[in-house]
């Protein structure tokens, strides 16, 4: 049941991509050979020497000359798997034992000169107080760095007069009403407000659902040469005695230029 939900979430994000006409973060089942594989998302060719990590487990491995890799990691609850390779965008995926039980074929996308990776590793926001039934609480081994993330970024030169995209590779642990409705946590009654995303003090989006590859468009009208991105985690709406921040994990945040527009103009 859990696997079905998870895969639905993954497929849901993949379909969003197809709809948006963006080729990125593709994940599908690899049925012909029971081995995990890293491929180029365009050519489908296996990619050698890609680095596969699960930071919370201190696990690292590399793909072989055919792009194949084995994962001998025990992932009891959801955590972030990264794939990194020179010349490719950092790829991240929510995994657990159910996901890893079946072979994964992960398509990674060639990097664009306009992308700016602005976070490294896994960032935990919150207060380290969470229910065992919270979405994916089991893997919260990183102490919270506070209830918000603040990061500055330069406006990409290719986006002098256009919107940019904030791409959040992976989100785990949101206990919002929507996450609860989707069966992403098992808390009986309570839920939290969504995480909020601000650029230069303007609210540009909210994060309500766990999963991979969230995108938020930032209007050129609020962009400056140097910008501040702030992501604030939500708070438990049923705790009035004190503030209980939603403990969440974010990974793989980058700023992207809408390349189609860029290439169309040049
Ligand atoms: Ca909390």
XYZ file of N, CA, C and O in Angstrom, residues 15-88:
296
model
N 4.379 13.098 -14.260
C 3.380 13.589 -15.213
C 3.336 15.102 -15.228
O 3.141 15.699 -16.276
N 3.554 15.707 -14.069
C 3.594 17.170 -14.059
C 4.668 17.668 -15.011
O 4.506 18.651 -15.691
N 5.763 16.899 -15.055
C 6.871 17.300 -15.913
C 6.506 17.191 -17.351
O 6.784 18.046 -18.162
N 5.848 16.071 -17.671
C 5.457 15.847 -19.050
C 4.534 16.987 -19.459
O 4.702 17.589 -20.517
N 3.598 17.330 -18.593
C 2.658 18.402 -18.906
C 3.384 19.725 -19.096
O 3.051 20.506 -19.968
N 4.382 19.920 -18.274
C 5.101 21.196 -18.346
C 6.106 21.200 -19.493
O 6.718 22.207 -19.783
N 6.274 20.052 -20.142
C 7.197 19.978 -21.266
C 8.655 20.045 -20.854
O 9.509 20.415 -21.631
N 8.931 19.688 -19.614
C 10.318 19.743 -19.136
C 10.804 18.310 -18.967
O 10.101 17.482 -18.409
N 11.988 18.043 -19.470
C 12.535 16.698 -19.289
C 13.516 16.749 -18.138
O 14.569 17.349 -18.256
N 13.139 16.205 -17.034
C 14.031 16.223 -15.884
C 13.535 15.239 -14.854
O 12.359 14.940 -14.793
N 14.472 14.765 -14.046
C 14.084 13.948 -12.904
C 13.214 12.771 -13.263
O 12.322 12.413 -12.515
N 13.453 12.177 -14.410
C 12.620 11.041 -14.795
C 12.962 9.821 -13.967
O 14.112 9.523 -13.720
N 11.941 9.133 -13.542
C 12.187 7.877 -12.840
C 11.160 6.868 -13.326
O 9.988 7.170 -13.443
N 11.629 5.700 -13.688
C 10.663 4.672 -14.020
C 11.218 3.310 -13.618
O 12.344 3.174 -13.182
N 10.392 2.321 -13.758
C 10.812 0.981 -13.365
C 11.725 0.411 -14.427
O 11.585 0.686 -15.611
N 12.650 -0.378 -13.999
C 13.619 -0.954 -14.911
C 13.378 -2.449 -14.890
O 13.854 -3.160 -14.025
N 12.603 -2.912 -15.843
C 12.062 -4.259 -15.745
C 12.907 -5.341 -16.427
O 12.767 -6.508 -16.144
N 13.784 -4.937 -17.331
C 14.477 -5.938 -18.125
C 15.656 -6.561 -17.378
O 16.126 -7.614 -17.749
N 16.119 -5.898 -16.340
C 17.308 -6.401 -15.656
C 17.182 -5.955 -14.203
O 16.959 -4.791 -13.937
N 17.333 -6.898 -13.286
C 17.112 -6.518 -11.897
C 18.314 -5.835 -11.291
O 18.969 -6.315 -10.405
N 18.622 -4.685 -11.851
C 19.735 -3.904 -11.367
C 19.333 -2.436 -11.475
O 18.649 -2.044 -12.414
N 19.791 -1.641 -10.525
C 19.534 -0.203 -10.629
C 20.431 0.382 -11.703
O 21.532 -0.102 -11.934
N 19.966 1.459 -12.327
C 20.769 2.023 -13.410
C 20.615 3.536 -13.485
O 19.527 4.065 -13.285
N 21.720 4.209 -13.779
C 21.699 5.645 -14.036
C 21.850 5.846 -15.537
O 22.785 5.305 -16.141
N 20.918 6.588 -16.138
C 21.013 6.858 -17.581
C 20.901 8.355 -17.849
O 20.422 9.116 -17.004
N 21.322 8.747 -19.016
C 21.106 10.116 -19.490
C 19.619 10.211 -19.862
O 19.108 9.376 -20.613
N 18.939 11.230 -19.347
C 17.488 11.283 -19.542
C 17.106 11.457 -21.011
O 16.019 11.087 -21.410
N 17.995 11.989 -21.806
C 17.668 12.176 -23.228
C 18.023 10.949 -24.061
O 17.208 10.438 -24.799
N 19.272 10.501 -23.911
C 19.747 9.424 -24.791
C 19.424 8.038 -24.245
O 19.502 7.055 -24.978
N 19.084 7.978 -22.933
C 18.833 6.699 -22.253
C 20.087 5.817 -22.169
O 20.003 4.636 -21.833
N 21.241 6.375 -22.478
C 22.504 5.637 -22.363
C 22.909 5.543 -20.900
O 22.762 6.519 -20.153
N 23.459 4.403 -20.507
C 23.960 4.249 -19.148
C 25.113 5.206 -18.878
O 25.911 5.473 -19.767
N 25.183 5.734 -17.656
C 26.237 6.695 -17.311
C 27.139 6.090 -16.237
O 26.669 5.726 -15.159
N 28.425 6.020 -16.565
C 29.366 5.430 -15.620
C 29.816 6.455 -14.579
O 29.719 7.661 -14.801
N 30.289 5.938 -13.457
C 30.917 6.763 -12.436
C 30.031 7.891 -11.898
O 30.522 8.940 -11.520
N 28.736 7.669 -11.892
C 27.846 8.622 -11.217
C 27.900 8.296 -9.728
O 27.971 7.126 -9.340
N 27.886 9.337 -8.899
C 27.983 9.136 -7.449
C 26.572 9.072 -6.873
O 25.787 10.005 -7.054
N 26.275 7.998 -6.182
C 24.942 7.822 -5.591
C 25.121 7.858 -4.081
O 25.908 7.085 -3.523
N 24.425 8.778 -3.427
C 24.601 8.888 -1.972
C 23.252 8.917 -1.258
O 22.249 9.384 -1.800
N 23.258 8.421 -0.033
C 22.134 8.598 0.894
C 22.753 9.234 2.138
O 23.258 8.525 3.023
N 22.766 10.578 2.195
C 23.539 11.261 3.251
C 23.168 10.832 4.662
O 24.041 10.674 5.512
N 21.872 10.645 4.910
C 21.482 10.333 6.285
C 21.981 8.969 6.743
O 22.041 8.689 7.930
N 22.338 8.123 5.799
C 22.901 6.818 6.159
C 24.401 6.783 5.937
O 25.027 5.729 6.082
N 24.966 7.917 5.528
C 26.397 7.980 5.192
C 26.749 6.922 4.155
O 27.789 6.257 4.249
N 25.872 6.749 3.195
C 26.045 5.703 2.188
C 26.460 6.315 0.859
O 25.843 7.266 0.394
N 27.512 5.789 0.258
C 27.967 6.265 -1.055
C 28.331 5.085 -1.929
O 28.973 4.136 -1.469
N 27.929 5.137 -3.192
C 28.376 4.128 -4.146
C 28.466 4.800 -5.521
O 28.064 5.953 -5.673
N 29.016 4.088 -6.494
C 29.180 4.658 -7.843
C 28.627 3.693 -8.881
O 28.679 2.469 -8.679
N 28.150 4.251 -9.990
C 27.662 3.386 -11.072
C 28.861 2.797 -11.823
O 29.922 3.414 -11.915
N 28.672 1.590 -12.374
C 29.756 0.945 -13.119
C 29.778 1.446 -14.563
O 29.060 2.367 -14.921
N 30.568 0.794 -15.413
C 30.752 1.326 -16.774
C 29.454 1.316 -17.587
O 29.327 2.052 -18.563
N 28.497 0.511 -17.157
C 27.211 0.481 -17.863
C 26.150 1.348 -17.201
O 25.000 1.367 -17.621
N 26.539 2.008 -16.141
C 25.571 2.831 -15.413
C 24.862 2.070 -14.298
O 24.039 2.627 -13.581
N 25.163 0.789 -14.144
C 24.466 -0.032 -13.139
C 25.061 0.173 -11.751
O 26.237 0.494 -11.608
N 24.219 0.042 -10.746
C 24.722 0.108 -9.365
C 23.841 -0.713 -8.442
O 22.663 -0.928 -8.711
N 24.459 -1.176 -7.365
C 23.730 -1.909 -6.332
C 23.573 -1.003 -5.132
O 24.464 -0.220 -4.836
N 22.449 -1.105 -4.460
C 22.258 -0.335 -3.225
C 22.090 -1.311 -2.087
O 21.065 -1.969 -1.980
N 23.108 -1.413 -1.261
C 22.987 -2.318 -0.130
C 22.701 -1.512 1.133
O 23.410 -1.609 2.110
N 21.688 -0.674 1.054
C 21.374 0.187 2.190
C 20.024 -0.223 2.756
O 19.125 -0.618 2.016
N 19.913 -0.132 4.063
C 18.647 -0.441 4.712
C 17.958 0.876 5.059
O 18.409 1.606 5.927
N 16.901 1.190 4.338
C 16.244 2.486 4.500
C 14.853 2.264 5.082
O 13.886 2.040 4.368
N 14.784 2.306 6.406
C 13.528 1.959 7.069
C 12.424 2.966 6.836
O 11.263 2.616 6.744
N 12.777 4.233 6.770
C 11.747 5.206 6.424
C 12.324 6.186 5.422
O 13.518 6.178 5.144
N 11.452 6.997 4.890
C 11.845 7.785 3.730
C 13.032 8.693 3.979
O 13.139 9.331 5.020
N 13.912 8.738 3.012
C 15.067 9.607 3.082
C 15.456 10.021 1.663
O 14.828 9.601 0.702
N 16.494 10.846 1.544
C 16.846 11.406 0.242
C 18.019 10.649 -0.379
O 19.041 10.456 0.261
N 17.849 10.240 -1.623
C 18.947 9.662 -2.403
C 19.372 10.702 -3.435
O 18.518 11.309 -4.096
N 20.674 10.951 -3.506
C 21.208 11.895 -4.494
C 21.971 11.146 -5.578
O 22.631 10.136 -5.290
N 21.921 11.686 -6.795
C 22.807 11.217 -7.866
C 23.550 12.444 -8.375
O 22.927 13.459 -8.699
N 24.885 12.355 -8.397
C 25.688 13.477 -8.893
C 26.667 12.974 -9.935
O 27.278 11.920 -9.759
N 26.772 13.739 -10.994
C 27.773 13.422 -12.020
C 28.153 14.714 -12.716
O 27.307 15.569 -12.998
N 29.447 14.836 -12.948
C 29.972 16.012 -13.641
C 29.210 16.240 -14.946
O 28.998 15.316 -15.726
N 28.775 17.481 -15.158
C 28.075 17.792 -16.405
C 26.579 17.541 -16.339
O 25.862 17.767 -17.307
N 26.094 17.054 -15.183
C 24.662 16.758 -15.025
C 24.093 17.502 -13.823
O 24.821 17.807 -12.863
